[in-house]
Amino acid sequence: MKKGTFEIWLFLIFVSISCANNSSLGNGDSDVNTDADADTDTDTDSDTDTDSDTDTDSDADTDSDTDADTDTDAAADTDTDTDTDTDTDTDTDTDTDTHTDTDADTDADTDSDTDTDTDTDTDTDTDSDTDTDTDADTDADTDSDSDADSDADTDTLTIQEGDGLCKVDGSIDNDRSGFEGDGFANTENLVGAAIEWLVVTANAGTYPLEWVYANGSGIARPGLLVVNGGTVATVDFSATADWDSWSTETQSVSLVAGENSIRMEATTDAGLANVDSLTAVGDGITTQDCVEIDTDTEPLATFTNPLNTVRGSDPFMVYYEGYYYLTATNWSNQLTMKRAETLEGLKTATEQVIWEEVPGANNHCCNTWAPEFYLLDGNWYYYYTAGPEGDDFGNQRLWVLKSQGTDPMGPYDFVGQVSDGVNAFTIDGALMEIDGVRYMMWSRWWGEYQRIYIGELRNYTEIIGTTEISHSEYDWELFDSYVNEGPEALQRNGRNFVVYSASGCMGIEYKLGLLELREGGNPLNASDWIKYSDPLWKWRAGENGAPGVYGPAHNSIFMSPDGTEYWHVYHATENPNGSCWTDRNTRAQKINWNADGTPDFGIPALVTEELNVPSGE
């Protein structure tokens, strides 16, 4: 063979072998190793194992460890839990996957190098290492164990008889079974009968309350929950199997730091359910002695409406130096007043004439309406509406008397007309003091509406700055006549409300509405007054043979003898068609308060319902 030929032959053999090798590397074996393995098989994989798997353990140790560390975990959670998870997770899989398998590919690569390396090595490593660590250990798990240990001692206070039970309108009984302690609170069967507890807290906040009770009456006995004087909710106290079967009611309430009054009042004349205990839960919660409960206590004093069946419309009442003083419209040439030590006593109290005019003698002799009296600068000023004799009421105006001393019953002297300088129908004068300034409110027809006005009162008779603050707008204010009248001040905790009467007095839809002066507002700026869109109080139909309460309005506000409760006295009729005349009578009822600080008048009591007397009577 020629040398040149031999060299060519060797060259061809070399090329042939090279091609064969290339063919085996590209034979679908993906053993390049598609695995990017380059099949040294450095497997770039190193095993990136996406897991980086140092195992930073993505865990970071999320270990949300909400544990705050309830995890009594006195273990101080040594698990400093940087959770390197020693499992550096080189993925002992040894699968460092340098794929020593240099793969020279001696495998002849039959291996087809399935080596897809299932191990895509996302390293599912189930470890996901969210570190469920159920421990919830909020510890963010550096755990350094910041572990605040929020463990902040939660206290549970259960009040039965004894300390913390401040009042029971009834008695402590033990004639049932299944209760804890020495007895349970059993109220009188009266609307307003109450149980009151004292709860002391270290911090202001929201606290859960739980009552253990029995109610074998077969029907719910709802209770009005009043916290620190504000109505919070109505608690059902649903029926239980019998009086020996006990259940629970719960309600979360906002309490202030320090002493908190928790009061439950009956909303029906069946009284409350039997209440065994009140439990409150929270940090640093406790109670203290507030009053001794006399288990032989006399039944709470009560009264029924009406108080005044003769000349009882547009009533006004004041409690002063041991007596209730009551006056009202009487449609005559006289102004009258009566007094009694109790509300019930007003029914039989003698009416006394405190002022009288000769009929026809002047333009204020007759048709006396809506009287009100106020102690101002050491004397009583008795404001009233009156006009000339006859049935033309268009000349009704405001007038005032002044007492010679401090006795509301007089004697009185005539002062004169109260006016803003406008010669027009002017009725229902009422005073309101805001930031040391006295204002007069009244009602006047102007155009097609009878409106409510306010102005600053000077020298007891002069009104300046007349401003309209209300006229009929809502449907419930438009029955029978477009009337807003009888404004009355209701002031509490720095808030200034005006209760007023709406719609025509001749129908059953005569009712009460509510205005409020914006915080920091100017009483003589009409836009600073807010009108509430719903009626505050309205008529009630008769039940179980008791007549209904129709046209309940034109009220006035008075305080209980001990100054802790707000009450109102109002008129209503039993005539289901309504009335604007002398068949209206005088009634009284307590005012409650909503959680938002607005008044809750409830519903008018029927004449058959016994009501608790004002506190301190």
XYZ file of C-alpha atoms in Angstrom:
617
model
C 0.000 0.000 0.000
C 1.269 3.358 -0.811
C 2.039 5.640 2.083
C -0.443 8.227 0.899
C -3.127 5.595 0.541
C -2.470 4.261 4.091
C -2.781 7.746 5.536
C -6.043 8.272 3.773
C -7.297 4.931 5.079
C -6.364 5.874 8.682
C -8.051 9.208 8.258
C -11.286 7.559 7.095
C -11.234 5.119 10.011
C -10.784 8.041 12.468
C -13.619 9.958 10.873
C -15.802 6.881 11.004
C -15.154 6.324 14.737
C -15.726 9.995 15.499
C -19.061 9.947 13.739
C -20.069 6.808 15.587
C -19.283 8.459 18.936
C -21.145 11.603 18.024
C -24.094 9.498 17.083
C -24.167 7.742 20.441
C -24.103 11.107 22.271
C -26.995 12.517 20.346
C -29.106 9.390 20.355
C -32.117 10.821 22.200
C -30.363 9.725 25.352
C -30.778 13.333 26.248
C -27.722 12.189 28.072
C -26.044 15.367 27.117
C -27.453 14.939 29.739
C -30.368 17.204 28.544
C -29.996 17.461 32.210
C -27.686 20.320 31.199
C -25.548 17.726 32.898
C -23.047 18.109 30.197
C -22.845 14.752 31.505
C -19.625 15.186 33.359
C -22.408 14.930 34.774
C -21.597 18.104 36.740
C -25.289 18.187 36.494
C -25.021 21.981 36.888
C -27.324 20.327 39.256
C -24.629 20.781 41.906
C -27.581 19.743 42.881
C -28.986 23.358 42.655
C -31.795 21.330 43.915
C -33.646 24.649 43.707
C -33.764 23.778 47.369
C -30.489 25.730 47.443
C -31.015 23.351 50.003
C -28.747 24.973 52.560
C -31.785 24.355 53.860
C -32.322 28.118 54.412
C -35.377 26.171 54.666
C -37.385 28.969 53.075
C -38.499 28.258 56.576
C -37.044 31.576 57.566
C -38.550 29.693 59.983
C -41.934 31.189 59.021
C -42.643 29.352 62.169
C -45.335 32.076 62.370
C -45.124 30.849 65.891
C -48.194 32.949 66.673
C -47.485 31.398 69.936
C -47.003 34.787 71.460
C -45.641 32.291 73.272
C -48.696 30.711 74.782
C -46.361 27.830 74.274
C -45.760 27.912 77.933
C -42.715 26.591 76.182
C -40.708 27.340 79.213
C -38.205 25.703 76.910
C -37.237 29.233 76.116
C -37.619 27.789 72.757
C -33.967 26.957 72.664
C -34.770 26.152 69.091
C -33.137 29.517 68.383
C -34.665 28.062 65.375
C -32.404 29.785 62.911
C -33.452 26.455 61.610
C -30.431 26.035 59.395
C -32.120 22.701 59.573
C -28.694 21.106 59.696
C -30.188 19.286 56.786
C -27.997 21.733 54.789
C -29.811 19.435 52.608
C -26.855 18.704 50.499
C -29.597 16.334 49.995
C -27.874 13.428 51.388
C -29.271 12.076 48.245
C -25.459 12.441 47.864
C -26.915 13.606 44.756
C -24.474 16.447 45.139
C -25.125 15.219 41.779
C -21.760 16.111 40.470
C -22.885 13.060 38.672
C -19.536 11.525 39.123
C -21.063 9.377 36.528
C -18.436 11.312 34.521
C -20.531 9.320 32.303
C -17.600 8.879 30.166
C -20.563 7.438 29.045
C -19.185 4.032 29.401
C -22.817 3.303 30.012
C -22.822 2.871 26.341
C -25.484 5.073 27.481
C -28.052 2.383 27.201
C -28.706 4.310 30.305
C -30.694 6.456 27.983
C -29.810 8.354 31.044
C -33.339 8.358 32.164
C -31.438 10.384 34.643
C -34.269 12.863 33.991
C -33.000 12.947 37.437
C -36.589 12.877 38.645
C -34.620 14.783 41.126
C -35.507 17.859 38.959
C -34.406 18.295 42.303
C -36.974 20.893 43.180
C -36.188 18.913 46.185
C -39.807 18.481 47.022
C -38.084 17.364 50.165
C -41.546 17.199 51.666
C -39.661 19.147 54.284
C -41.356 22.130 52.642
C -40.048 23.032 55.927
C -42.785 25.576 56.521
C -41.817 24.204 59.775
C -45.408 23.554 60.638
C -43.827 23.475 64.067
C -47.433 23.593 65.183
C -45.748 25.622 67.821
C -47.229 28.623 66.145
C -44.213 30.206 67.850
C -44.620 33.800 66.439
C -41.166 33.987 67.554
C -40.413 34.798 63.886
C -38.431 32.055 64.943
C -35.124 33.773 65.158
C -36.680 32.595 68.170
C -34.059 34.503 70.181
C -37.044 33.782 71.994
C -38.416 37.320 71.913
C -41.397 35.292 72.955
C -42.840 38.413 74.564
C -44.388 35.950 76.554
C -47.772 37.519 75.946
C -48.781 34.877 78.335
C -50.054 38.031 80.105
C -52.134 36.315 82.762
C -55.800 36.254 81.747
C -58.050 36.506 84.796
C -61.536 35.077 85.191
C -63.937 36.819 87.555
C -67.207 35.168 88.589
C -69.630 37.236 90.657
C -72.431 35.530 92.548
C -73.824 36.757 95.835
C -71.454 38.953 97.846
C -68.744 41.296 96.530
C -69.516 42.716 93.126
C -73.275 42.180 93.314
C -74.454 45.716 93.917
C -78.189 45.642 93.434
C -81.074 43.223 93.035
C -84.582 44.590 92.573
C -85.946 41.541 94.303
C -84.177 38.913 96.400
C -81.419 36.296 96.625
C -83.178 32.910 96.560
C -82.056 29.291 96.909
C -85.289 27.395 96.344
C -84.102 25.802 93.079
C -81.379 23.279 92.277
C -78.356 23.306 89.985
C -77.020 26.756 90.875
C -73.549 27.495 92.273
C -72.824 29.254 95.558
C -75.427 30.157 98.156
C -78.181 31.497 95.951
C -79.282 33.296 92.778
C -80.779 36.699 91.967
C -84.535 36.706 91.453
C -86.038 40.042 90.371
C -89.535 41.367 90.900
C -91.946 40.768 88.011
C -91.747 44.356 86.779
C -90.566 46.302 83.763
C -87.238 47.843 84.746
C -86.512 45.435 87.609
C -82.724 45.182 87.554
C -79.598 43.383 88.715
C -76.373 45.377 88.885
C -72.765 44.245 89.204
C -69.440 46.055 89.678
C -66.488 45.016 87.503
C -63.048 46.618 87.947
C -60.516 46.472 85.103
C -56.832 47.362 84.876
C -57.153 48.548 81.274
C -59.861 49.861 78.989
C -60.889 47.400 76.287
C -63.436 44.863 75.102
C -64.303 42.119 77.566
C -66.559 39.047 77.195
C -69.334 38.672 79.781
C -71.316 35.528 80.517
C -74.465 35.080 82.597
C -75.607 31.740 84.009
C -79.414 31.762 84.252
C -82.554 29.656 84.444
C -85.877 30.558 82.838
C -88.640 27.997 83.252
C -91.398 30.383 82.167
C -91.626 28.941 78.654
C -90.918 32.283 76.975
C -87.879 34.568 76.708
C -87.398 37.199 79.399
C -85.254 39.799 77.588
C -82.971 42.040 79.596
C -81.631 45.447 78.602
C -77.841 45.487 79.146
C -76.700 48.894 80.394
C -72.952 49.481 80.863
C -71.823 52.615 82.685
C -75.208 54.213 82.022
C -75.290 53.458 78.277
C -77.555 50.836 76.711
C -75.422 48.234 74.922
C -77.737 45.438 73.811
C -80.807 43.364 74.585
C -79.950 39.927 75.992
C -82.601 37.284 75.223
C -82.531 34.955 78.267
C -84.433 32.354 76.252
C -86.553 29.753 78.000
C -84.791 26.767 79.577
C -86.355 23.330 80.190
C -87.428 24.329 83.712
C -86.355 26.509 86.639
C -83.723 23.946 87.676
C -82.071 23.910 84.235
C -79.313 26.471 83.744
C -78.013 27.962 80.532
C -75.731 30.852 79.511
C -75.951 34.123 77.594
C -72.832 35.974 76.427
C -72.102 39.509 75.262
C -68.827 41.373 74.641
C -68.771 44.933 75.976
C -66.395 47.894 76.083
C -65.234 48.706 79.601
C -63.223 51.634 80.929
C -60.147 51.282 83.136
C -61.335 51.204 86.746
C -64.892 50.703 88.002
C -67.631 49.638 85.580
C -71.346 49.333 86.315
C -72.941 46.322 84.556
C -76.722 46.510 84.800
C -79.418 44.208 83.430
C -82.979 45.586 83.336
C -86.190 43.656 82.650
C -87.998 44.775 79.498
C -91.318 43.105 80.323
C -93.540 42.928 83.385
C -92.409 39.308 83.863
C -89.073 40.576 85.188
C -85.736 38.879 84.445
C -84.750 35.220 84.418
C -83.149 33.867 87.603
C -79.461 34.795 87.338
C -76.892 32.672 89.156
C -73.703 34.490 88.190
C -71.888 36.946 85.954
C -68.447 35.943 84.655
C -65.997 38.380 83.064
C -62.639 37.456 81.507
C -59.626 39.714 80.955
C -56.233 40.861 82.204
C -56.265 42.149 85.757
C -60.060 41.972 86.056
C -61.535 41.987 89.548
C -64.340 43.443 91.669
C -64.886 44.881 95.113
C -67.570 45.245 97.724
C -70.237 47.698 96.589
C -73.266 47.121 98.772
C -74.740 44.596 101.141
C -77.663 42.764 99.574
C -80.574 42.298 101.948
C -82.193 39.018 100.941
C -85.307 40.096 102.820
C -85.542 43.369 100.934
C -88.959 44.933 100.456
C -90.366 44.868 96.914
C -89.266 47.842 94.834
C -91.707 50.749 94.840
C -93.676 51.062 91.616
C -96.268 53.273 89.977
C -98.632 53.120 87.046
C -99.672 55.730 84.505
C -101.462 58.096 84.136
C -100.518 60.623 86.814
C -102.945 63.350 85.889
C -106.307 62.609 84.321
C -107.692 66.147 84.436
C -106.025 68.888 82.373
C -103.070 66.610 81.681
C -101.742 67.766 78.291
C -98.367 69.417 77.599
C -97.006 68.502 81.084
C -93.863 69.883 82.705
C -92.260 68.501 85.870
C -89.320 69.312 88.174
C -88.017 67.403 91.196
C -86.998 70.005 93.773
C -86.158 69.706 97.487
C -88.021 66.453 98.107
C -91.054 67.013 95.863
C -92.176 66.459 92.302
C -93.827 69.634 90.971
C -96.197 69.139 88.044
C -97.972 71.667 85.844
C -99.847 71.271 82.540
C -102.164 72.913 80.017
C -105.619 73.590 81.401
C -107.320 75.642 78.640
C -108.597 78.265 81.094
C -107.760 81.616 82.649
C -105.765 79.886 85.381
C -102.267 78.485 85.798
C -102.092 75.556 88.222
C -99.506 73.310 89.854
C -99.443 70.383 92.264
C -96.741 68.543 94.162
C -96.095 65.188 95.844
C -93.198 63.243 97.321
C -93.797 60.353 94.926
C -95.022 59.972 91.363
C -97.890 57.828 92.566
C -98.772 60.563 95.032
C -99.331 63.079 92.231
C -102.535 61.255 91.311
C -104.260 62.471 94.448
C -102.307 65.676 95.118
C -104.318 68.880 95.403
C -104.004 71.216 92.448
C -103.138 74.785 93.440
C -103.859 77.922 91.386
C -100.636 79.928 91.114
C -101.972 82.622 88.746
C -105.350 83.730 87.503
C -106.594 86.370 85.057
C -110.018 87.918 84.616
C -111.523 86.495 81.398
C -111.593 89.105 78.650
C -109.537 91.570 80.671
C -106.460 91.501 78.392
C -104.737 89.726 75.516
C -103.195 87.014 77.746
C -106.105 86.142 79.996
C -107.089 82.821 78.608
C -106.372 79.559 76.814
C -103.261 78.888 78.878
C -101.041 76.239 77.256
C -97.726 74.453 77.733
C -96.371 76.031 80.956
C -92.741 75.488 82.055
C -90.832 76.865 85.054
C -87.100 77.291 85.706
C -85.032 78.390 88.689
C -82.973 81.300 87.321
C -80.762 83.485 89.478
C -82.635 82.650 92.684
C -86.223 82.903 91.433
C -88.600 80.703 89.481
C -89.609 81.992 86.045
C -92.852 80.469 84.861
C -93.174 80.651 81.033
C -96.503 79.872 79.380
C -98.591 80.408 76.253
C -101.846 82.399 76.423
C -104.078 84.656 74.376
C -107.373 86.514 74.495
C -110.658 84.874 75.404
C -112.402 82.896 72.650
C -111.634 80.166 70.117
C -109.319 82.142 67.838
C -105.933 80.787 68.747
C -104.043 82.822 66.183
C -103.233 85.394 68.868
C -101.461 82.963 71.216
C -98.162 84.405 72.505
C -95.469 83.685 75.119
C -95.613 85.218 78.620
C -93.670 84.920 81.879
C -94.235 85.185 85.654
C -91.564 85.544 88.356
C -91.739 83.969 91.825
C -91.243 86.125 94.907
C -89.071 83.451 96.506
C -87.763 79.942 95.859
C -91.028 78.048 96.251
C -92.140 76.765 92.821
C -95.755 77.131 93.973
C -95.299 80.886 94.289
C -96.547 83.484 94.933
C -95.790 84.949 91.493
C -95.746 88.364 89.848
C -96.524 89.068 86.214
C -93.438 90.098 84.182
C -94.706 90.415 80.606
C -94.482 89.091 77.067
C -91.512 87.107 75.807
C -90.795 88.148 72.228
C -88.306 88.246 69.380
C -90.073 91.303 67.995
C -92.205 89.349 65.519
C -95.941 89.754 66.064
C -97.055 86.264 65.158
C -98.455 83.033 66.629
C -95.771 81.981 69.156
C -96.167 79.002 71.517
C -94.372 76.303 73.548
C -91.497 78.272 75.048
C -88.646 76.181 76.529
C -85.194 77.128 77.847
C -81.832 75.595 76.945
C -78.458 76.685 78.306
C -75.294 76.008 76.288
C -71.825 77.151 77.352
C -73.304 79.556 79.887
C -75.656 81.226 77.397
C -79.440 80.949 77.805
C -81.551 80.286 74.754
C -85.291 80.271 74.281
C -86.871 77.745 71.894
C -90.447 77.995 70.630
C -92.827 77.057 67.820
C -94.480 79.351 65.261
C -96.563 78.994 62.126
C -94.805 80.463 59.146
C -96.148 79.745 55.700
C -97.614 76.235 55.506
C -95.383 74.879 58.269
C -95.365 75.193 62.036
C -91.629 75.500 62.729
C -89.224 75.378 65.676
C -87.022 78.403 66.374
C -84.239 79.285 68.789
C -82.800 82.618 69.908
C -80.654 83.972 72.710
C -82.713 84.969 75.756
C -81.800 88.237 77.460
C -83.375 89.775 80.551
C -85.788 86.828 80.783
C -88.071 88.266 78.090
C -86.050 89.498 75.086
C -85.091 87.090 72.302
C -82.410 87.966 69.754
C -80.924 86.075 66.827
C -84.055 84.155 65.811
C -83.051 81.000 63.904
C -85.250 78.235 62.506
C -83.869 74.798 63.435
C -86.641 72.443 62.272
C -89.790 72.008 60.233
C -91.631 68.921 58.933
C -89.566 67.008 56.362
C -90.018 63.256 56.820
C -93.221 61.351 56.123
C -93.785 60.622 59.819
C -93.832 64.406 60.498
C -96.611 65.108 58.014
C -99.693 63.350 59.463
C -102.789 65.554 59.866
C -100.753 68.782 59.816
C -97.210 70.005 59.002
C -96.240 70.570 62.605
C -92.988 70.658 64.609
C -93.599 71.983 68.120
C -92.961 71.440 71.849
C -89.121 71.607 71.764
C -87.403 70.334 74.937
C -83.715 70.325 75.887
C -82.118 66.952 76.690
C -78.437 67.351 77.610
C -75.998 64.642 78.689
C -72.222 64.129 78.603
C -71.647 67.362 76.724
C -74.147 66.542 73.979
C -77.089 68.854 73.290
C -80.289 67.219 72.039
C -83.708 68.724 71.436
C -86.733 66.436 71.634
C -89.752 67.796 69.737
C -93.294 66.819 68.764
C -94.236 66.188 65.134
C -97.453 65.866 63.053
C -100.865 67.135 64.128
C -101.826 66.705 67.784
C -105.351 65.681 66.785
C -104.264 62.251 65.451
C -102.646 59.121 66.850
C -99.508 59.818 64.785
C -98.495 62.736 66.984
C -95.019 61.583 68.085
C -91.515 62.612 69.194
C -88.504 63.425 67.018
C -84.886 64.313 67.808
C -82.454 67.090 66.895
C -78.827 67.422 67.963
C -76.403 70.336 67.918
C -73.117 69.384 66.285
C -70.141 69.230 68.648
C -68.816 72.767 68.974
C -71.700 74.086 66.889
C -73.388 77.468 67.177
C -77.031 77.130 68.315
C -77.900 80.141 66.141
C -76.474 78.539 62.995
C -79.207 76.407 61.416
C -76.698 74.183 59.604
C -75.186 73.121 62.929
C -78.364 71.252 63.841
C -78.801 67.613 62.836
C -82.265 66.098 62.487
C -82.569 62.343 63.052
C -84.480 60.612 60.277
C -86.572 58.257 62.430
C -89.103 59.060 65.148
C -87.844 58.757 68.703
C -91.133 57.493 70.138
C -94.618 56.781 68.808
C -98.026 55.332 69.657
C -98.669 51.816 70.912
C -101.777 49.708 70.430
C -103.632 48.217 73.373
C -102.906 44.682 74.606
C -104.687 42.116 76.780
C -107.586 44.407 77.484
C -105.436 47.449 78.286
C -106.143 50.539 76.153
C -103.517 51.777 73.712
C -101.273 54.806 74.079
C -102.125 57.210 71.241
C -100.540 60.523 70.267
C -97.768 60.240 72.941
C -95.865 63.505 72.671
C -95.318 67.054 73.947
C -93.033 65.940 76.746
C -90.545 67.530 79.144
C -87.413 66.149 80.815
C -86.788 65.749 84.541
C -84.161 64.030 86.695
C -84.687 61.299 89.297
C -84.435 62.413 92.948
C -80.843 61.156 93.202
C -79.859 62.795 89.900
C -78.757 59.526 88.241
C -81.647 58.893 85.854
C -83.270 60.873 83.042
C -87.045 60.728 82.829
C -89.689 62.364 80.718
C -93.260 63.290 81.408
C -95.610 63.381 78.379
C -99.240 63.308 77.408
C -101.253 60.663 75.555
C -104.851 59.619 75.021
C -106.664 56.298 75.131
C -108.844 57.445 72.222
C -107.828 55.244 69.229
C -108.709 58.123 66.914
C -106.402 60.536 68.726
C -107.257 63.801 70.453
C -105.964 67.326 70.851
C -108.253 68.295 73.696
C -108.855 67.779 77.402
C -109.055 63.971 77.312
C -105.266 63.699 77.149
C -103.549 62.639 80.363
C -100.088 62.891 81.947
C -97.641 59.957 82.043
C -94.004 59.425 83.060
C -91.330 57.003 81.902
C -87.589 56.520 82.266
C -85.198 57.357 79.402
C -82.429 54.861 78.608
C -79.293 55.477 76.545
C -77.854 53.744 73.510
C -74.198 52.740 73.263
C -73.595 55.658 70.868
C -74.809 58.170 73.467
C -78.204 58.875 71.899
C -81.404 58.589 73.972
C -83.485 55.420 73.869
C -87.095 56.190 74.805
C -88.303 52.629 74.229
C -92.076 52.244 73.837
C -94.884 53.831 75.880
C -95.970 51.736 78.863
C -99.590 50.619 79.029
C -101.686 51.739 81.985
C -101.635 48.186 83.353
C -97.841 48.025 83.516
C -96.138 48.657 86.840
C -92.974 50.732 86.450
C -90.121 51.134 88.919
C -90.133 54.558 90.532
C -87.278 56.972 89.755
C -84.009 56.182 91.526
C -83.805 57.828 94.923
C -87.554 58.174 95.425
